[in-house]
Amino acid sequence: MTLTEGQKRAIEKLDKEMEAAKDPCSKYIAEQLLQLATSCPEVAEKILAEKKSLTGALDAIKAEAKKHAVGGCACIDEIQTMEIACKYYNIDNTEPAAGATAAHQALGKTPETSMDTGTGAAAVSVNLDDFF
């Protein structure tokens, strides 16, 4: 598959932002966005928007989690995380099943390690105090 010039620039932008990121959440988001950008030129163009950044996406995720926090703690799973990041970048999430599969593959999960079996749970617990 040949990448467009926009896809190449989006990959470079995300790579630089991922290198500068100090937290695993930012790196996870960047990896997921890289997958989306390499598979869809339109997504790459949205990632290249001047006012959009990985830091901004993480801030949007934190803000959404904070709205639902109880006692300073909120839990959101990787699917919700990517939905918020996609909304931030104005990326249409028309195929949630594909997004879920990509998120699970990135985390090394298979259908056998689902919540039904109690292993490989798909929830991430985040204490908002860790970000401030």
PDB file of C-alpha atoms in Angstrom:
ATOM      1  CA  MET A   1       0.000   0.000   0.000  1.00  0.00           C
ATOM      2  CA  THR A   2       1.383   3.374  -1.030  1.00  0.00           C
ATOM      3  CA  LEU A   3       0.951   6.218   1.422  1.00  0.00           C
ATOM      4  CA  THR A   4      -0.102   9.677   0.302  1.00  0.00           C
ATOM      5  CA  GLU A   5       2.021  12.715   1.086  1.00  0.00           C
ATOM      6  CA  GLY A   6      -0.574  13.738   3.702  1.00  0.00           C
ATOM      7  CA  GLN A   7      -0.361  10.335   5.369  1.00  0.00           C
ATOM      8  CA  LYS A   8       3.425  10.570   5.503  1.00  0.00           C
ATOM      9  CA  ARG A   9       3.239  14.052   7.073  1.00  0.00           C
ATOM     10  CA  ALA A  10       0.620  12.888   9.608  1.00  0.00           C
ATOM     11  CA  ILE A  11       2.842   9.947  10.569  1.00  0.00           C
ATOM     12  CA  GLU A  12       5.815  12.292  11.017  1.00  0.00           C
ATOM     13  CA  LYS A  13       3.728  14.687  13.132  1.00  0.00           C
ATOM     14  CA  LEU A  14       2.422  11.891  15.373  1.00  0.00           C
ATOM     15  CA  ASP A  15       5.885  10.338  15.671  1.00  0.00           C
ATOM     16  CA  LYS A  16       7.346  13.665  16.867  1.00  0.00           C
ATOM     17  CA  GLU A  17       4.510  14.213  19.325  1.00  0.00           C
ATOM     18  CA  MET A  18       4.791  10.636  20.578  1.00  0.00           C
ATOM     19  CA  GLU A  19       8.556  11.036  21.094  1.00  0.00           C
ATOM     20  CA  ALA A  20       7.939  14.167  23.187  1.00  0.00           C
ATOM     21  CA  ALA A  21       5.193  12.515  25.250  1.00  0.00           C
ATOM     22  CA  LYS A  22       6.249  11.276  28.649  1.00  0.00           C
ATOM     23  CA  ASP A  23       3.166   9.236  29.522  1.00  0.00           C
ATOM     24  CA  PRO A  24       1.933   5.879  28.172  1.00  0.00           C
ATOM     25  CA  CYS A  25      -1.576   7.257  27.528  1.00  0.00           C
ATOM     26  CA  SER A  26      -0.287   9.707  24.912  1.00  0.00           C
ATOM     27  CA  LYS A  27       1.752   6.989  23.270  1.00  0.00           C
ATOM     28  CA  TYR A  28      -1.260   4.655  23.137  1.00  0.00           C
ATOM     29  CA  ILE A  29      -3.412   7.362  21.557  1.00  0.00           C
ATOM     30  CA  ALA A  30      -0.681   8.164  19.006  1.00  0.00           C
ATOM     31  CA  GLU A  31      -0.301   4.487  18.067  1.00  0.00           C
ATOM     32  CA  GLN A  32      -4.041   4.183  17.470  1.00  0.00           C
ATOM     33  CA  LEU A  33      -4.110   7.390  15.431  1.00  0.00           C
ATOM     34  CA  LEU A  34      -1.151   6.121  13.394  1.00  0.00           C
ATOM     35  CA  GLN A  35      -3.159   3.024  12.490  1.00  0.00           C
ATOM     36  CA  LEU A  36      -6.106   5.156  11.442  1.00  0.00           C
ATOM     37  CA  ALA A  37      -3.922   7.578   9.456  1.00  0.00           C
ATOM     38  CA  THR A  38      -2.148   4.834   7.528  1.00  0.00           C
ATOM     39  CA  SER A  39      -5.442   3.235   6.561  1.00  0.00           C
ATOM     40  CA  CYS A  40      -7.305   6.413   5.586  1.00  0.00           C
ATOM     41  CA  PRO A  41      -5.922   9.541   3.856  1.00  0.00           C
ATOM     42  CA  GLU A  42      -8.877  11.618   5.096  1.00  0.00           C
ATOM     43  CA  VAL A  43      -7.982  10.811   8.712  1.00  0.00           C
ATOM     44  CA  ALA A  44      -4.378  11.834   8.049  1.00  0.00           C
ATOM     45  CA  GLU A  45      -5.552  15.244   6.821  1.00  0.00           C
ATOM     46  CA  LYS A  46      -7.568  15.770  10.007  1.00  0.00           C
ATOM     47  CA  ILE A  47      -4.564  14.856  12.148  1.00  0.00           C
ATOM     48  CA  LEU A  48      -2.547  17.483  10.266  1.00  0.00           C
ATOM     49  CA  ALA A  49      -4.924  20.288  11.270  1.00  0.00           C
ATOM     50  CA  GLU A  50      -2.788  23.109  12.725  1.00  0.00           C
ATOM     51  CA  LYS A  51      -4.659  23.523  15.983  1.00  0.00           C
ATOM     52  CA  LYS A  52      -4.849  19.780  16.711  1.00  0.00           C
ATOM     53  CA  SER A  53      -2.194  17.946  18.692  1.00  0.00           C
ATOM     54  CA  LEU A  54      -1.662  14.813  20.721  1.00  0.00           C
ATOM     55  CA  THR A  55      -1.496  16.970  23.852  1.00  0.00           C
ATOM     56  CA  GLY A  56      -4.833  18.523  22.946  1.00  0.00           C
ATOM     57  CA  ALA A  57      -6.364  15.080  22.448  1.00  0.00           C
ATOM     58  CA  LEU A  58      -5.122  13.961  25.864  1.00  0.00           C
ATOM     59  CA  ASP A  59      -6.510  17.148  27.422  1.00  0.00           C
ATOM     60  CA  ALA A  60      -9.907  16.419  25.828  1.00  0.00           C
ATOM     61  CA  ILE A  61      -9.821  12.885  27.249  1.00  0.00           C
ATOM     62  CA  LYS A  62      -8.898  14.171  30.715  1.00  0.00           C
ATOM     63  CA  ALA A  63     -11.671  16.771  30.581  1.00  0.00           C
ATOM     64  CA  GLU A  64     -14.260  14.148  29.646  1.00  0.00           C
ATOM     65  CA  ALA A  65     -13.038  11.784  32.373  1.00  0.00           C
ATOM     66  CA  LYS A  66     -13.130  14.611  34.907  1.00  0.00           C
ATOM     67  CA  LYS A  67     -16.825  15.169  34.130  1.00  0.00           C
ATOM     68  CA  HIS A  68     -17.558  11.620  35.261  1.00  0.00           C
ATOM     69  CA  ALA A  69     -15.065  11.361  38.120  1.00  0.00           C
ATOM     70  CA  VAL A  70     -16.170  10.223  41.544  1.00  0.00           C
ATOM     71  CA  GLY A  71     -13.829  11.013  44.401  1.00  0.00           C
ATOM     72  CA  GLY A  72     -11.158  12.248  41.981  1.00  0.00           C
ATOM     73  CA  CYS A  73     -11.088   8.962  40.059  1.00  0.00           C
ATOM     74  CA  ALA A  74     -12.601   8.015  36.704  1.00  0.00           C
ATOM     75  CA  CYS A  75     -12.432   4.847  34.628  1.00  0.00           C
ATOM     76  CA  ILE A  76     -12.658   4.857  30.862  1.00  0.00           C
ATOM     77  CA  ASP A  77     -11.733   2.030  28.560  1.00  0.00           C
ATOM     78  CA  GLU A  78      -9.581   2.222  25.450  1.00  0.00           C
ATOM     79  CA  ILE A  79     -12.621   2.333  23.164  1.00  0.00           C
ATOM     80  CA  GLN A  80     -14.011   5.402  24.955  1.00  0.00           C
ATOM     81  CA  THR A  81     -10.544   6.940  24.930  1.00  0.00           C
ATOM     82  CA  MET A  82     -10.286   6.629  21.165  1.00  0.00           C
ATOM     83  CA  GLU A  83     -13.846   7.852  20.651  1.00  0.00           C
ATOM     84  CA  ILE A  84     -12.953  11.038  22.533  1.00  0.00           C
ATOM     85  CA  ALA A  85      -9.668  11.416  20.628  1.00  0.00           C
ATOM     86  CA  CYS A  86     -11.469  10.917  17.300  1.00  0.00           C
ATOM     87  CA  LYS A  87     -14.079  13.490  18.285  1.00  0.00           C
ATOM     88  CA  TYR A  88     -11.261  15.926  19.150  1.00  0.00           C
ATOM     89  CA  TYR A  89      -9.694  15.449  15.703  1.00  0.00           C
ATOM     90  CA  ASN A  90     -13.142  15.486  13.993  1.00  0.00           C
ATOM     91  CA  ILE A  91     -12.609  11.949  12.758  1.00  0.00           C
ATOM     92  CA  ASP A  92     -15.837  10.147  11.966  1.00  0.00           C
ATOM     93  CA  ASN A  93     -15.976   6.850  13.794  1.00  0.00           C
ATOM     94  CA  THR A  94     -18.197   5.035  11.297  1.00  0.00           C
ATOM     95  CA  GLU A  95     -16.837   1.574  12.036  1.00  0.00           C
ATOM     96  CA  PRO A  96     -16.785   1.039  15.809  1.00  0.00           C
ATOM     97  CA  ALA A  97     -16.214  -2.691  15.418  1.00  0.00           C
ATOM     98  CA  ALA A  98     -13.019  -2.062  13.453  1.00  0.00           C
ATOM     99  CA  GLY A  99     -11.896   0.487  16.027  1.00  0.00           C
ATOM    100  CA  ALA A 100     -12.546  -1.973  18.818  1.00  0.00           C
ATOM    101  CA  THR A 101     -10.565  -4.649  17.028  1.00  0.00           C
ATOM    102  CA  ALA A 102      -7.644  -2.286  16.441  1.00  0.00           C
ATOM    103  CA  ALA A 103      -7.667  -1.185  20.066  1.00  0.00           C
ATOM    104  CA  HIS A 104      -7.705  -4.767  21.301  1.00  0.00           C
ATOM    105  CA  GLN A 105      -4.940  -5.778  18.897  1.00  0.00           C
ATOM    106  CA  ALA A 106      -2.792  -2.883  20.090  1.00  0.00           C
ATOM    107  CA  LEU A 107      -3.176  -4.128  23.641  1.00  0.00           C
ATOM    108  CA  GLY A 108      -2.450  -7.732  22.703  1.00  0.00           C
ATOM    109  CA  LYS A 109      -5.970  -8.888  23.489  1.00  0.00           C
ATOM    110  CA  THR A 110      -7.846 -11.589  21.699  1.00  0.00           C
ATOM    111  CA  PRO A 111     -11.493 -12.656  21.886  1.00  0.00           C
ATOM    112  CA  GLU A 112     -10.379 -15.326  24.360  1.00  0.00           C
ATOM    113  CA  THR A 113      -9.100 -12.660  26.779  1.00  0.00           C
ATOM    114  CA  SER A 114     -12.317 -10.725  27.051  1.00  0.00           C
ATOM    115  CA  MET A 115     -14.192  -9.530  30.108  1.00  0.00           C
ATOM    116  CA  ASP A 116     -16.288 -12.686  29.982  1.00  0.00           C
ATOM    117  CA  THR A 117     -13.330 -14.775  31.097  1.00  0.00           C
ATOM    118  CA  GLY A 118     -12.142 -12.232  33.623  1.00  0.00           C
ATOM    119  CA  THR A 119      -8.728 -11.904  32.016  1.00  0.00           C
ATOM    120  CA  GLY A 120      -7.524  -9.097  29.835  1.00  0.00           C
ATOM    121  CA  ALA A 121     -10.213  -6.756  31.109  1.00  0.00           C
ATOM    122  CA  ALA A 122     -10.831  -3.862  28.765  1.00  0.00           C
ATOM    123  CA  ALA A 123     -11.083  -1.157  31.426  1.00  0.00           C
ATOM    124  CA  VAL A 124      -8.365   1.259  32.379  1.00  0.00           C
ATOM    125  CA  SER A 125      -8.395   2.870  35.791  1.00  0.00           C
ATOM    126  CA  VAL A 126      -7.023   6.394  35.833  1.00  0.00           C
ATOM    127  CA  ASN A 127      -6.538   8.611  38.843  1.00  0.00           C
ATOM    128  CA  LEU A 128      -6.870  12.203  37.638  1.00  0.00           C
ATOM    129  CA  ASP A 129      -4.347  13.332  40.249  1.00  0.00           C
ATOM    130  CA  ASP A 130      -1.641  11.520  38.225  1.00  0.00           C
ATOM    131  CA  PHE A 131      -2.145  14.039  35.412  1.00  0.00           C
ATOM    132  CA  PHE A 132      -1.994  17.203  37.492  1.00  0.00           C
TER     133      PHE A 132
END
